[in-house]
């Protein structure tokens, strides 16, 4: 469950986040001027290249010193600096409500932290929480001034509905063409599987990360006795008689499940970060994400 | 009988052959209850979780990897049903018939009665029984114990419960045949008493099955101890742990089952008669010759043909023979020899010396003299009390209204006067006492003597000493009492003869006949034959300290005598003529088997003890070996496994 605190992140923690920055492994074309190196050539002070003058070029960019020496017109090109779009995709299906603290709690905090870092770094941050049939969006915004808006959006996310990872990712990628950094927060517990979702994420061309959030109850299930386990999203149940052998096999399957997601991500160039919901949020942000190459 | 009844009957037979307590199989009804409880118990707790995705995959794996998944799912139920079945079967005490007798405490009871002398080929049945017992000793294993008893008329514990095989073999070898009847009760009682303290005691009776007192074996016979009686009742209800090992097979025997003489009428001259009853217990017609001899001089010979199972009586008439041994010999080469000869000891009628101590002119004295003097056996002397001094040599002394300071020898009868016995104290008189009870079992009350209609004016009321036996009682005391002390026969009559109309009553002379017959010497005179194993009576004399008994086999034994009371010699296991040398006198006693049941040597196929029939086993002991303990151990193991499964679900 989300904790609807106005201050999702404490002021002290936000100050610590000020010192961090998002790492974009790829150089992308941005939408507006910013502080990120763009593939475009533009008007920064950093020299990029020369090219032949063609009619219509701005004469102010002609390198006259070259012309004096070679009597040919060359245009001096400079590196363009643009902003970066940070896409925060949060799975808000009902299964994300489980755990103590809940998975959605961790996911929104992490998303808020990454979004905040993006805002501080003059990146364009957009966010979307999705489940089957329900979608909430945060329109792209930039600048520290939108931090409250971001935090408010994150705080308002309520888990509901079924998981529909592929459909939701596909819908988002069609609507948001801007490339940048895309971070997906999910437990990936989708009966349809996670392949399609990761494929769609890869196809956005962004620098992608998958943050796999699982609760402690899922990692180490505290079941005992004869139980009927009801699915929170689908009208299915399983009957189990808890035993060490059963738990062992479950954990084995869970390991295989996580490993298969990690391998899929690796093969698609997606960064994979495993985040237990009871893990310290600060440690995840300041340590795990940094070591995962997302922050510096 | 319809099919349903037949089914139940057959089922009952099958169960009884497998279980000692089949009613406990009703405990099996617990099984459906367990199933019901299990079904009720399996209401699973519902828990909502984020996703069942991984659990489904896990269960799919399990199903794929476990072909007996359905079985394992209900493993607890199966284990509980198995436990219930094991407990139910254990309660029903299942058993199997096993050969041999190893692994238990055994009590071996060996029959050594007369019928065990029956020849089976070259050996007697007793030899075969001893061989069987020795084989059982040889089959003993470490930790096994055995005790050995022999039984005939009497029972002997030859070796107490021990592991020492040599002692057991020695005890078995020491068993000698006896010419007596068979009585198992005492030996059974010993075995049964031991069973109360020794666990797993299994009794093995080695016998031909001709045991005559089986009906007497029951809780009442063990009645002194309530615990023993209860145990016996339990044994009757659930079957006693006993095996009957049968020896012998032949039934070929003809034997004398009765030998007696008929006295001629006193005072009349005439022939005496001897009766010989011969029984053919075999399966074929038998022609035998009976020879009657007196002091080894033949008197008569008679041949007779006897049909199978029949008894023929032969009457031999012979003249007055005097004192000696009358012998009947059966000329038959059959399996059992001991019943082919019988003896009778003929003695002249004994003279009883009776002393009447009474005032000669008293009315009661008159009555007493009139009733005692006419008896041809009696030599009556009368003496006044003032002249009386205790004198030896009287068989009966009658004190009328006088009591001496000390008791003399012989049988004593006190009338009115209280005998000088400690504890016998007068407490006044009873007026007009009615006769309210008569001890009809007492020898003094023979001939159905009933003095109930006797009128008595006054009687002495006295406290009888301990051990006394009221013979005729009134309200508040005894009218006639047996106050015998230390074997000396003493009778006390509490009233004066002249204070009653008893002397005019028929019961008066009959009572004195009984008193005379009660005296040991007259009892001895009538005793011409004694059953083997029963005691013979030796009457002491003041000048003879001991009697030398010569047994039929020639061995001698010295028996000390008591001048005051008769002595009983009981070592009469052997049939034949016993000679007792009493100083200058020689007494001869005839000891006979004369038992139709012992002469019928056909072995019995079962022993009916209590309500149980113990079928005969031959060759080797087949015993019921129970295995309920093993079932309980298995049940405990399964219970532990069930607990393990329940607590860990390791199988899942």
Short mmCIF file of N, CA, C and O in Angstrom, two decimals, chain B residues 348-354 375-379 395 521-522 525:
data_model
loop_
_atom_site.label_atom_id
_atom_site.label_comp_id
_atom_site.label_asym_id
_atom_site.label_seq_id
_atom_site.Cartn_x
_atom_site.Cartn_y
_atom_site.Cartn_z
N UNK B 348 -11.09 -111.09 60.30
CA UNK B 348 -12.25 -111.44 61.13
C UNK B 348 -12.85 -110.16 61.69
O UNK B 348 -12.16 -109.15 61.84
N UNK B 349 -14.12 -110.21 61.97
CA UNK B 349 -14.78 -109.03 62.52
C UNK B 349 -14.09 -108.64 63.83
O UNK B 349 -13.89 -109.48 64.71
N UNK B 350 -13.74 -107.37 63.94
CA UNK B 350 -12.99 -106.92 65.11
C UNK B 350 -13.90 -106.82 66.32
O UNK B 350 -15.06 -106.43 66.21
N UNK B 351 -13.39 -107.22 67.47
CA UNK B 351 -14.11 -107.04 68.73
C UNK B 351 -13.80 -105.65 69.27
O UNK B 351 -12.65 -105.24 69.33
N UNK B 352 -14.85 -104.92 69.63
CA UNK B 352 -14.67 -103.58 70.18
C UNK B 352 -14.81 -103.65 71.69
O UNK B 352 -15.84 -104.12 72.20
N UNK B 353 -13.79 -103.18 72.39
CA UNK B 353 -13.85 -103.17 73.86
C UNK B 353 -14.46 -101.83 74.28
O UNK B 353 -13.91 -100.76 74.00
N UNK B 354 -15.62 -101.92 74.93
CA UNK B 354 -16.35 -100.72 75.33
C UNK B 354 -16.44 -100.70 76.85
O UNK B 354 -16.79 -101.70 77.47
N UNK B 375 -24.84 -106.02 70.78
CA UNK B 375 -24.03 -106.00 69.55
C UNK B 375 -22.94 -107.05 69.64
O UNK B 375 -22.17 -107.07 70.60
N UNK B 376 -22.90 -107.99 68.66
CA UNK B 376 -21.92 -109.07 68.76
C UNK B 376 -20.46 -108.57 68.69
O UNK B 376 -19.56 -109.29 69.11
N UNK B 377 -20.25 -107.34 68.17
CA UNK B 377 -18.87 -106.84 68.08
C UNK B 377 -18.38 -106.31 69.42
O UNK B 377 -17.20 -106.04 69.58
N UNK B 378 -19.29 -106.08 70.33
CA UNK B 378 -18.96 -105.30 71.52
C UNK B 378 -18.66 -106.21 72.71
O UNK B 378 -19.40 -107.16 72.98
N UNK B 379 -17.55 -105.93 73.40
CA UNK B 379 -17.27 -106.51 74.72
C UNK B 379 -17.48 -105.40 75.73
O UNK B 379 -16.63 -104.52 75.87
N UNK B 395 -11.62 -99.46 73.16
CA UNK B 395 -11.85 -98.74 71.91
C UNK B 395 -12.83 -97.60 72.13
O UNK B 395 -12.74 -96.56 71.47
N UNK B 521 -11.05 -98.88 65.04
CA UNK B 521 -10.85 -100.30 64.83
C UNK B 521 -11.99 -100.90 64.00
O UNK B 521 -11.75 -101.72 63.11
N UNK B 522 -13.20 -100.46 64.25
CA UNK B 522 -14.30 -100.99 63.46
C UNK B 522 -14.23 -100.49 62.03
O UNK B 522 -14.58 -101.18 61.09
N UNK B 525 -11.86 -102.67 60.36
CA UNK B 525 -12.37 -104.01 60.08
C UNK B 525 -13.19 -104.04 58.80
O UNK B 525 -13.19 -105.02 58.07
#
